[in-house]
């Protein structure tokens, strides 16, 4: 699974950004060219994050398409395929933009909250984007 390498890179950024805070969830934007399967990414992220600040954290993966234009017939289109062909003329010769990004969009943290033992307590989650 090629998702392991991507998860290791995302985790490195998450750990740097978290600065020791416990991570509840991460949001990742990934281009279609990477052919990432969200469920496989989730499983890999769980494995690479085990034992660290993101242990047990979930992931939300949003796949973004590439923008393509076909020089022979001048058709412009979006594609989620890793190797697209022109939907109009079938040409595999395309000018492609985007679809190759891998971006950590946001991180949610568990924040310990002081509470009265009689009231009990749950972890609260805050969101750090950017």
Short mmCIF file of N, CA, C and O in Angstrom, two decimals:
data_model
loop_
_atom_site.label_atom_id
_atom_site.label_comp_id
_atom_site.label_asym_id
_atom_site.label_seq_id
_atom_site.Cartn_x
_atom_site.Cartn_y
_atom_site.Cartn_z
N UNK A 1 0.84 -1.19 0.00
CA UNK A 1 0.00 0.00 0.00
C UNK A 1 0.88 1.25 0.00
O UNK A 1 1.66 1.46 0.93
N UNK A 2 0.76 2.04 -1.02
CA UNK A 2 1.54 3.27 -1.11
C UNK A 2 1.07 4.32 -0.12
O UNK A 2 1.77 5.29 0.13
N UNK A 3 -0.09 4.13 0.48
CA UNK A 3 -0.61 5.08 1.46
C UNK A 3 0.29 5.20 2.68
O UNK A 3 0.31 6.26 3.32
N UNK A 4 1.07 4.17 3.00
CA UNK A 4 1.97 4.23 4.16
C UNK A 4 2.92 5.42 4.06
O UNK A 4 3.10 6.16 5.02
N UNK A 5 3.54 5.58 2.92
CA UNK A 5 4.49 6.69 2.74
C UNK A 5 3.82 8.05 2.91
O UNK A 5 4.37 8.95 3.55
N UNK A 6 2.63 8.18 2.35
CA UNK A 6 1.90 9.44 2.50
C UNK A 6 1.53 9.69 3.95
O UNK A 6 1.64 10.81 4.45
N UNK A 7 1.10 8.64 4.65
CA UNK A 7 0.72 8.78 6.06
C UNK A 7 1.91 9.16 6.92
O UNK A 7 1.78 9.96 7.85
N UNK A 8 3.07 8.59 6.63
CA UNK A 8 4.27 8.95 7.39
C UNK A 8 4.60 10.43 7.22
O UNK A 8 4.95 11.11 8.18
N UNK A 9 4.47 10.93 5.99
CA UNK A 9 4.72 12.36 5.75
C UNK A 9 3.71 13.24 6.45
O UNK A 9 4.06 14.25 7.06
N UNK A 10 2.43 12.86 6.38
CA UNK A 10 1.38 13.63 7.06
C UNK A 10 1.61 13.61 8.56
O UNK A 10 1.51 14.63 9.24
N UNK A 11 1.92 12.44 9.10
CA UNK A 11 2.14 12.32 10.54
C UNK A 11 3.29 13.20 11.01
O UNK A 11 3.21 13.81 12.08
N UNK A 12 4.35 13.29 10.23
CA UNK A 12 5.48 14.15 10.62
C UNK A 12 5.04 15.60 10.78
O UNK A 12 5.42 16.28 11.74
N UNK A 13 4.20 16.07 9.86
CA UNK A 13 3.70 17.44 9.95
C UNK A 13 2.73 17.58 11.12
O UNK A 13 2.75 18.57 11.85
N UNK A 14 1.87 16.58 11.31
CA UNK A 14 0.91 16.60 12.42
C UNK A 14 1.65 16.68 13.75
O UNK A 14 1.30 17.49 14.62
N UNK A 15 2.68 15.87 13.93
CA UNK A 15 3.43 15.87 15.19
C UNK A 15 4.11 17.20 15.43
O UNK A 15 4.14 17.70 16.55
N UNK A 16 4.64 17.80 14.38
CA UNK A 16 5.28 19.11 14.51
C UNK A 16 4.26 20.16 14.92
O UNK A 16 4.48 20.94 15.83
N UNK A 17 3.11 20.15 14.26
CA UNK A 17 2.06 21.13 14.55
C UNK A 17 1.45 20.91 15.93
O UNK A 17 1.11 21.85 16.63
N UNK A 18 1.30 19.65 16.32
CA UNK A 18 0.65 19.32 17.60
C UNK A 18 1.48 19.76 18.80
O UNK A 18 0.91 20.09 19.85
N UNK A 19 2.78 19.78 18.69
CA UNK A 19 3.66 20.20 19.78
C UNK A 19 3.29 19.52 21.09
O UNK A 19 3.18 20.15 22.14
N UNK A 20 3.06 18.21 21.02
CA UNK A 20 2.77 17.44 22.22
C UNK A 20 1.30 17.29 22.57
O UNK A 20 0.95 16.48 23.41
N UNK A 21 0.42 18.07 21.94
CA UNK A 21 -1.02 17.94 22.22
C UNK A 21 -1.54 16.66 21.60
O UNK A 21 -1.08 16.24 20.54
N UNK A 22 -2.53 16.06 22.23
CA UNK A 22 -3.15 14.84 21.69
C UNK A 22 -4.04 15.19 20.50
O UNK A 22 -4.84 16.10 20.57
N UNK A 23 -3.90 14.44 19.44
CA UNK A 23 -4.63 14.68 18.20
C UNK A 23 -5.84 13.74 18.12
O UNK A 23 -5.71 12.54 18.36
N UNK A 24 -7.00 14.31 17.79
CA UNK A 24 -8.23 13.52 17.66
C UNK A 24 -8.51 13.13 16.21
O UNK A 24 -8.98 12.04 15.93
N UNK A 25 -8.21 14.04 15.28
CA UNK A 25 -8.58 13.82 13.88
C UNK A 25 -7.75 14.75 12.99
O UNK A 25 -7.38 15.83 13.41
N UNK A 26 -7.51 14.32 11.75
CA UNK A 26 -6.80 15.15 10.77
C UNK A 26 -7.61 15.19 9.47
O UNK A 26 -8.31 14.24 9.15
N UNK A 27 -7.49 16.30 8.77
CA UNK A 27 -8.12 16.44 7.46
C UNK A 27 -7.04 16.60 6.41
O UNK A 27 -6.15 17.44 6.55
N UNK A 28 -7.12 15.80 5.36
CA UNK A 28 -6.09 15.78 4.32
C UNK A 28 -6.75 15.96 2.96
O UNK A 28 -7.78 15.34 2.67
N UNK A 29 -6.16 16.83 2.14
CA UNK A 29 -6.59 17.01 0.75
C UNK A 29 -5.54 16.35 -0.12
O UNK A 29 -4.34 16.67 -0.03
N UNK A 30 -5.98 15.41 -0.96
CA UNK A 30 -5.03 14.66 -1.79
C UNK A 30 -5.49 14.65 -3.24
O UNK A 30 -6.67 14.47 -3.52
N UNK A 31 -4.56 14.88 -4.13
CA UNK A 31 -4.86 14.91 -5.55
C UNK A 31 -5.11 13.52 -6.12
O UNK A 31 -4.56 12.52 -5.65
N UNK A 32 -5.94 13.47 -7.15
CA UNK A 32 -6.34 12.21 -7.77
C UNK A 32 -5.16 11.42 -8.32
O UNK A 32 -5.21 10.19 -8.37
N UNK A 33 -4.09 12.10 -8.72
CA UNK A 33 -2.93 11.40 -9.27
C UNK A 33 -2.29 10.43 -8.28
O UNK A 33 -1.64 9.47 -8.68
N UNK A 34 -2.49 10.69 -6.98
CA UNK A 34 -1.89 9.83 -5.96
C UNK A 34 -2.62 8.51 -5.79
O UNK A 34 -2.11 7.60 -5.13
N UNK A 35 -3.84 8.41 -6.32
CA UNK A 35 -4.64 7.19 -6.25
C UNK A 35 -4.79 6.67 -4.81
O UNK A 35 -4.71 5.48 -4.55
N UNK A 36 -5.03 7.59 -3.89
CA UNK A 36 -5.20 7.22 -2.48
C UNK A 36 -6.63 6.72 -2.25
O UNK A 36 -7.59 7.36 -2.66
N UNK A 37 -6.74 5.60 -1.59
CA UNK A 37 -8.03 5.04 -1.19
C UNK A 37 -8.25 5.49 0.26
O UNK A 37 -7.45 5.14 1.14
N UNK A 38 -9.31 6.29 0.52
CA UNK A 38 -9.51 6.83 1.88
C UNK A 38 -9.50 5.78 2.98
O UNK A 38 -8.90 6.00 4.04
N UNK A 39 -10.13 4.63 2.78
CA UNK A 39 -10.13 3.59 3.82
C UNK A 39 -8.72 3.04 4.06
O UNK A 39 -8.34 2.77 5.21
N UNK A 40 -7.96 2.87 3.01
CA UNK A 40 -6.58 2.39 3.16
C UNK A 40 -5.73 3.45 3.86
O UNK A 40 -4.88 3.12 4.70
N UNK A 41 -5.96 4.73 3.53
CA UNK A 41 -5.24 5.82 4.20
C UNK A 41 -5.54 5.78 5.69
O UNK A 41 -4.63 5.90 6.52
N UNK A 42 -6.81 5.61 6.05
CA UNK A 42 -7.21 5.56 7.45
C UNK A 42 -6.50 4.43 8.18
O UNK A 42 -5.95 4.64 9.27
N UNK A 43 -6.47 3.25 7.60
CA UNK A 43 -5.81 2.11 8.22
C UNK A 43 -4.31 2.36 8.39
O UNK A 43 -3.74 2.09 9.46
N UNK A 44 -3.69 2.89 7.36
CA UNK A 44 -2.25 3.17 7.43
C UNK A 44 -1.95 4.26 8.45
O UNK A 44 -0.97 4.17 9.20
N UNK A 45 -2.80 5.28 8.49
CA UNK A 45 -2.59 6.37 9.46
C UNK A 45 -2.67 5.82 10.88
O UNK A 45 -1.87 6.18 11.74
N UNK A 46 -3.63 4.94 11.13
CA UNK A 46 -3.76 4.33 12.46
C UNK A 46 -2.47 3.58 12.82
O UNK A 46 -2.00 3.68 13.96
N UNK A 47 -1.90 2.87 11.87
CA UNK A 47 -0.68 2.10 12.14
C UNK A 47 0.53 3.00 12.39
O UNK A 47 1.28 2.77 13.34
N UNK A 48 0.74 4.00 11.54
CA UNK A 48 1.93 4.84 11.70
C UNK A 48 1.81 5.77 12.90
O UNK A 48 2.82 6.19 13.48
N UNK A 49 0.58 6.09 13.32
CA UNK A 49 0.37 7.01 14.44
C UNK A 49 0.38 6.31 15.80
O UNK A 49 0.46 6.98 16.84
N UNK A 50 0.33 4.99 15.81
CA UNK A 50 0.25 4.24 17.06
C UNK A 50 1.39 4.61 18.01
O UNK A 50 2.54 4.66 17.61
N UNK A 51 1.01 4.89 19.24
CA UNK A 51 2.00 5.20 20.27
C UNK A 51 2.42 6.66 20.36
O UNK A 51 3.16 7.03 21.27
N UNK A 52 1.98 7.49 19.45
CA UNK A 52 2.37 8.90 19.46
C UNK A 52 1.21 9.81 19.79
O UNK A 52 0.16 9.37 20.26
N UNK A 53 1.38 11.10 19.55
CA UNK A 53 0.34 12.08 19.87
C UNK A 53 -0.93 11.89 19.05
O UNK A 53 -2.00 12.33 19.44
N UNK A 54 -0.83 11.20 17.92
CA UNK A 54 -2.01 10.96 17.07
C UNK A 54 -2.53 9.54 17.20
O UNK A 54 -3.33 9.09 16.37
N UNK A 55 -2.11 8.83 18.24
CA UNK A 55 -2.58 7.47 18.46
C UNK A 55 -4.10 7.46 18.56
O UNK A 55 -4.68 8.19 19.36
N UNK A 56 -4.76 6.69 17.70
CA UNK A 56 -6.21 6.60 17.70
C UNK A 56 -6.92 7.70 16.92
O UNK A 56 -8.14 7.68 16.80
N UNK A 57 -6.17 8.64 16.37
CA UNK A 57 -6.78 9.74 15.61
C UNK A 57 -7.34 9.23 14.29
O UNK A 57 -6.76 8.35 13.66
N UNK A 58 -8.46 9.79 13.89
CA UNK A 58 -9.06 9.45 12.61
C UNK A 58 -8.59 10.40 11.52
O UNK A 58 -7.94 11.41 11.80
N UNK A 59 -8.94 10.07 10.30
CA UNK A 59 -8.56 10.93 9.18
C UNK A 59 -9.74 11.14 8.25
O UNK A 59 -10.54 10.23 8.03
N UNK A 60 -9.85 12.36 7.74
CA UNK A 60 -10.83 12.69 6.71
C UNK A 60 -10.03 13.03 5.46
O UNK A 60 -9.26 13.99 5.46
N UNK A 61 -10.22 12.24 4.41
CA UNK A 61 -9.49 12.44 3.17
C UNK A 61 -10.45 12.95 2.11
O UNK A 61 -11.49 12.35 1.86
N UNK A 62 -10.08 14.07 1.50
CA UNK A 62 -10.85 14.63 0.39
C UNK A 62 -9.97 14.53 -0.85
O UNK A 62 -8.85 15.05 -0.88
N UNK A 63 -10.47 13.83 -1.86
CA UNK A 63 -9.74 13.69 -3.12
C UNK A 63 -10.16 14.80 -4.06
O UNK A 63 -11.34 15.05 -4.25
N UNK A 64 -9.16 15.49 -4.63
CA UNK A 64 -9.44 16.58 -5.56
C UNK A 64 -9.00 16.18 -6.97
O UNK A 64 -7.99 15.50 -7.15
N UNK A 65 -9.77 16.58 -7.97
CA UNK A 65 -9.47 16.18 -9.34
C UNK A 65 -8.33 17.01 -9.95
O UNK A 65 -7.99 18.08 -9.45
N UNK A 66 -7.81 16.51 -11.03
CA UNK A 66 -6.87 17.30 -11.82
C UNK A 66 -7.67 18.05 -12.88
O UNK A 66 -8.77 17.63 -13.25
N UNK A 67 -7.13 19.15 -13.33
CA UNK A 67 -7.71 19.92 -14.42
C UNK A 67 -6.91 19.58 -15.67
O UNK A 67 -5.68 19.65 -15.65
N UNK A 68 -7.58 19.21 -16.73
CA UNK A 68 -6.88 18.80 -17.93
C UNK A 68 -7.43 19.52 -19.16
O UNK A 68 -8.60 19.90 -19.19
N UNK A 69 -6.56 19.69 -20.12
CA UNK A 69 -6.99 20.21 -21.42
C UNK A 69 -6.33 19.36 -22.50
O UNK A 69 -5.21 18.90 -22.36
N UNK A 70 -7.08 19.15 -23.55
CA UNK A 70 -6.64 18.30 -24.66
C UNK A 70 -6.20 19.20 -25.80
O UNK A 70 -7.03 19.86 -26.44
N UNK A 71 -4.90 19.25 -26.12
CA UNK A 71 -4.42 20.08 -27.23
C UNK A 71 -5.04 19.73 -28.58
O UNK A 71 -5.42 20.63 -29.34
N UNK A 72 -5.23 18.44 -28.93
CA UNK A 72 -5.80 18.14 -30.24
C UNK A 72 -7.21 18.69 -30.46
O UNK A 72 -7.51 19.21 -31.53
N UNK A 73 -8.10 18.58 -29.45
CA UNK A 73 -9.48 19.02 -29.68
C UNK A 73 -9.89 20.20 -28.79
O UNK A 73 -11.04 20.64 -28.84
N UNK A 74 -8.96 20.69 -27.96
CA UNK A 74 -9.17 21.87 -27.10
C UNK A 74 -10.27 21.69 -26.05
O UNK A 74 -10.84 22.65 -25.57
N UNK A 75 -10.55 20.46 -25.66
CA UNK A 75 -11.52 20.18 -24.61
C UNK A 75 -10.85 20.36 -23.25
O UNK A 75 -9.73 19.91 -23.04
N UNK A 76 -11.55 21.02 -22.32
CA UNK A 76 -11.09 21.16 -20.93
C UNK A 76 -12.02 20.33 -20.05
O UNK A 76 -13.22 20.33 -20.25
N UNK A 77 -11.43 19.63 -19.07
CA UNK A 77 -12.24 18.79 -18.20
C UNK A 77 -11.52 18.51 -16.89
O UNK A 77 -10.32 18.74 -16.78
N UNK A 78 -12.28 18.03 -15.90
CA UNK A 78 -11.73 17.56 -14.64
C UNK A 78 -11.70 16.05 -14.67
O UNK A 78 -12.56 15.42 -15.29
N UNK A 79 -10.74 15.47 -13.96
CA UNK A 79 -10.67 14.01 -13.91
C UNK A 79 -10.18 13.54 -12.55
O UNK A 79 -9.28 14.15 -11.97
N UNK A 80 -10.78 12.47 -12.08
CA UNK A 80 -10.32 11.79 -10.87
C UNK A 80 -9.45 10.58 -11.23
O UNK A 80 -8.99 9.87 -10.36
N UNK A 81 -9.26 10.35 -12.51
CA UNK A 81 -8.43 9.23 -12.98
C UNK A 81 -6.96 9.62 -12.84
O UNK A 81 -6.58 10.76 -13.09
N UNK A 82 -6.12 8.66 -12.49
CA UNK A 82 -4.69 8.96 -12.36
C UNK A 82 -4.02 9.14 -13.72
O UNK A 82 -3.05 9.87 -13.84
N UNK A 83 -4.53 8.48 -14.74
CA UNK A 83 -4.02 8.63 -16.10
C UNK A 83 -5.23 8.81 -17.02
O UNK A 83 -5.71 7.85 -17.64
N UNK A 84 -5.72 10.03 -17.13
CA UNK A 84 -6.95 10.24 -17.91
C UNK A 84 -6.70 10.32 -19.42
O UNK A 84 -5.59 10.53 -19.87
N UNK A 85 -7.77 10.15 -20.15
CA UNK A 85 -7.79 10.37 -21.60
C UNK A 85 -8.91 11.38 -21.86
O UNK A 85 -9.84 11.51 -21.07
N UNK A 86 -8.82 12.10 -22.94
CA UNK A 86 -9.82 13.09 -23.29
C UNK A 86 -11.18 12.42 -23.47
O UNK A 86 -11.29 11.44 -24.23
N UNK A 87 -12.21 12.92 -22.79
CA UNK A 87 -13.53 12.31 -22.93
C UNK A 87 -14.16 12.57 -24.30
O UNK A 87 -15.08 11.87 -24.70
N UNK A 88 -13.65 13.55 -25.02
CA UNK A 88 -14.22 13.88 -26.33
C UNK A 88 -13.57 13.10 -27.46
O UNK A 88 -14.26 12.47 -28.27
N UNK A 89 -12.22 13.12 -27.52
CA UNK A 89 -11.54 12.48 -28.65
C UNK A 89 -10.72 11.25 -28.24
O UNK A 89 -10.20 10.54 -29.10
N UNK A 90 -10.58 11.01 -26.94
CA UNK A 90 -9.84 9.85 -26.46
C UNK A 90 -8.34 10.01 -26.42
O UNK A 90 -7.62 9.08 -26.06
N UNK A 91 -7.84 11.18 -26.76
CA UNK A 91 -6.39 11.40 -26.77
C UNK A 91 -5.79 11.26 -25.37
O UNK A 91 -6.32 11.82 -24.40
N UNK A 92 -4.66 10.55 -25.26
CA UNK A 92 -3.97 10.48 -23.97
C UNK A 92 -2.97 11.63 -23.79
O UNK A 92 -2.35 11.76 -22.74
N UNK A 93 -2.81 12.46 -24.81
CA UNK A 93 -1.88 13.58 -24.76
C UNK A 93 -2.62 14.79 -24.20
O UNK A 93 -3.45 15.41 -24.87
N UNK A 94 -2.34 15.11 -22.93
CA UNK A 94 -3.08 16.17 -22.23
C UNK A 94 -2.13 17.12 -21.53
O UNK A 94 -1.03 16.74 -21.14
N UNK A 95 -2.59 18.33 -21.34
CA UNK A 95 -1.93 19.28 -20.45
C UNK A 95 -2.69 19.20 -19.14
O UNK A 95 -3.92 19.38 -19.11
N UNK A 96 -1.98 18.90 -18.05
CA UNK A 96 -2.63 18.65 -16.76
C UNK A 96 -2.15 19.65 -15.72
O UNK A 96 -0.96 19.98 -15.67
N UNK A 97 -3.09 20.12 -14.90
CA UNK A 97 -2.77 21.00 -13.77
C UNK A 97 -3.39 20.40 -12.53
O UNK A 97 -4.52 19.92 -12.55
N UNK A 98 -2.66 20.47 -11.41
CA UNK A 98 -3.19 19.99 -10.13
C UNK A 98 -3.33 18.48 -10.12
O UNK A 98 -2.83 17.77 -10.99
N UNK A 99 -4.01 18.01 -9.09
CA UNK A 99 -4.20 16.57 -8.94
C UNK A 99 -3.02 15.87 -8.31
O UNK A 99 -3.06 14.66 -8.10
N UNK A 100 -1.94 16.61 -8.00
CA UNK A 100 -0.75 16.00 -7.41
C UNK A 100 -0.48 16.50 -6.00
O UNK A 100 0.54 16.20 -5.41
N UNK A 101 -1.42 17.25 -5.41
CA UNK A 101 -1.19 17.81 -4.09
C UNK A 101 -1.43 16.79 -2.98
O UNK A 101 -2.17 15.82 -3.15
N UNK A 102 -0.79 16.99 -1.85
CA UNK A 102 -1.02 16.25 -0.62
C UNK A 102 -0.85 17.28 0.49
O UNK A 102 0.26 17.71 0.78
N UNK A 103 -1.99 17.71 1.07
CA UNK A 103 -1.98 18.84 1.99
C UNK A 103 -2.69 18.46 3.29
O UNK A 103 -3.82 17.97 3.26
N UNK A 104 -2.02 18.71 4.40
CA UNK A 104 -2.68 18.60 5.69
C UNK A 104 -3.51 19.87 5.86
O UNK A 104 -2.98 20.95 5.99
N UNK A 105 -4.82 19.73 5.79
CA UNK A 105 -5.74 20.88 5.85
C UNK A 105 -6.01 21.35 7.26
O UNK A 105 -6.09 22.53 7.51
N UNK A 106 -6.22 20.41 8.17
CA UNK A 106 -6.57 20.78 9.54
C UNK A 106 -6.25 19.64 10.50
O UNK A 106 -6.06 18.51 10.09
N UNK A 107 -6.17 20.01 11.78
CA UNK A 107 -5.92 19.06 12.86
C UNK A 107 -6.90 19.38 13.99
O UNK A 107 -7.06 20.55 14.34
N UNK A 108 -7.54 18.36 14.53
CA UNK A 108 -8.38 18.53 15.72
C UNK A 108 -7.63 17.92 16.90
O UNK A 108 -7.07 16.83 16.78
N UNK A 109 -7.65 18.64 18.02
CA UNK A 109 -6.94 18.20 19.22
C UNK A 109 -7.91 17.86 20.34
O UNK A 109 -8.94 18.50 20.48
N UNK A 110 -7.52 16.89 21.17
CA UNK A 110 -8.21 16.63 22.42
C UNK A 110 -7.62 17.62 23.42
O UNK A 110 -6.40 17.73 23.52
N UNK A 111 -8.44 18.32 24.10
CA UNK A 111 -7.93 19.23 25.12
C UNK A 111 -8.44 18.78 26.47
O UNK A 111 -9.64 18.58 26.66
N UNK A 112 -7.51 18.60 27.38
CA UNK A 112 -7.91 18.23 28.73
C UNK A 112 -8.55 19.44 29.37
O UNK A 112 -8.03 20.55 29.31
N UNK A 113 -9.70 19.22 29.97
CA UNK A 113 -10.45 20.30 30.61
C UNK A 113 -10.54 20.00 32.10
O UNK A 113 -10.89 18.88 32.49
N UNK A 114 -10.21 20.99 32.92
CA UNK A 114 -10.38 20.81 34.35
C UNK A 114 -11.86 20.68 34.64
O UNK A 114 -12.68 21.42 34.10
N UNK A 115 -12.20 19.71 35.43
CA UNK A 115 -13.60 19.49 35.74
C UNK A 115 -13.75 18.97 37.16
O UNK A 115 -12.83 18.40 37.72
N UNK A 116 -14.92 19.11 37.69
CA UNK A 116 -15.27 18.61 39.01
C UNK A 116 -15.50 17.12 38.87
O UNK A 116 -16.24 16.67 38.00
N UNK A 117 -14.90 16.29 39.73
CA UNK A 117 -15.06 14.85 39.62
C UNK A 117 -16.52 14.43 39.68
O UNK A 117 -16.92 13.48 39.03
N UNK A 118 -17.35 15.15 40.41
CA UNK A 118 -18.76 14.80 40.51
C UNK A 118 -19.48 14.97 39.18
O UNK A 118 -20.46 14.30 38.90
N UNK A 119 -19.00 15.89 38.36
CA UNK A 119 -19.65 16.15 37.07
C UNK A 119 -19.18 15.18 36.00
O UNK A 119 -19.80 15.06 34.95
N UNK A 120 -18.05 14.52 36.20
CA UNK A 120 -17.48 13.68 35.15
C UNK A 120 -16.87 14.59 34.10
O UNK A 120 -16.78 15.79 34.28
N UNK A 121 -16.45 14.03 33.00
CA UNK A 121 -15.85 14.89 31.98
C UNK A 121 -15.59 14.15 30.69
O UNK A 121 -15.37 12.96 30.69
N UNK A 122 -15.64 14.87 29.62
CA UNK A 122 -15.32 14.35 28.30
C UNK A 122 -14.20 15.20 27.73
O UNK A 122 -14.01 16.34 28.12
N UNK A 123 -13.47 14.63 26.80
CA UNK A 123 -12.45 15.41 26.10
C UNK A 123 -13.16 16.38 25.16
O UNK A 123 -14.15 16.04 24.52
N UNK A 124 -12.67 17.58 25.11
CA UNK A 124 -13.21 18.57 24.17
C UNK A 124 -12.24 18.64 23.01
O UNK A 124 -11.04 18.43 23.17
N UNK A 125 -12.77 18.92 21.87
CA UNK A 125 -11.96 18.94 20.66
C UNK A 125 -11.93 20.35 20.09
O UNK A 125 -12.95 21.03 20.01
N UNK A 126 -10.74 20.83 19.77
CA UNK A 126 -10.60 22.12 19.10
C UNK A 126 -10.02 21.88 17.73
O UNK A 126 -9.43 20.85 17.46
N UNK A 127 -10.18 22.85 16.86
CA UNK A 127 -9.74 22.68 15.47
C UNK A 127 -8.66 23.70 15.16
O UNK A 127 -8.82 24.88 15.39
N UNK A 128 -7.55 23.22 14.61
CA UNK A 128 -6.43 24.05 14.19
C UNK A 128 -6.31 23.88 12.69
O UNK A 128 -5.97 22.80 12.21
N UNK A 129 -6.65 24.92 11.93
CA UNK A 129 -6.54 24.78 10.47
C UNK A 129 -5.42 25.63 9.95
O UNK A 129 -4.98 26.57 10.57
N UNK A 130 -4.98 25.25 8.75
CA UNK A 130 -3.95 26.04 8.10
C UNK A 130 -2.70 25.37 7.99
O UNK A 130 -1.88 24.79 8.06
#
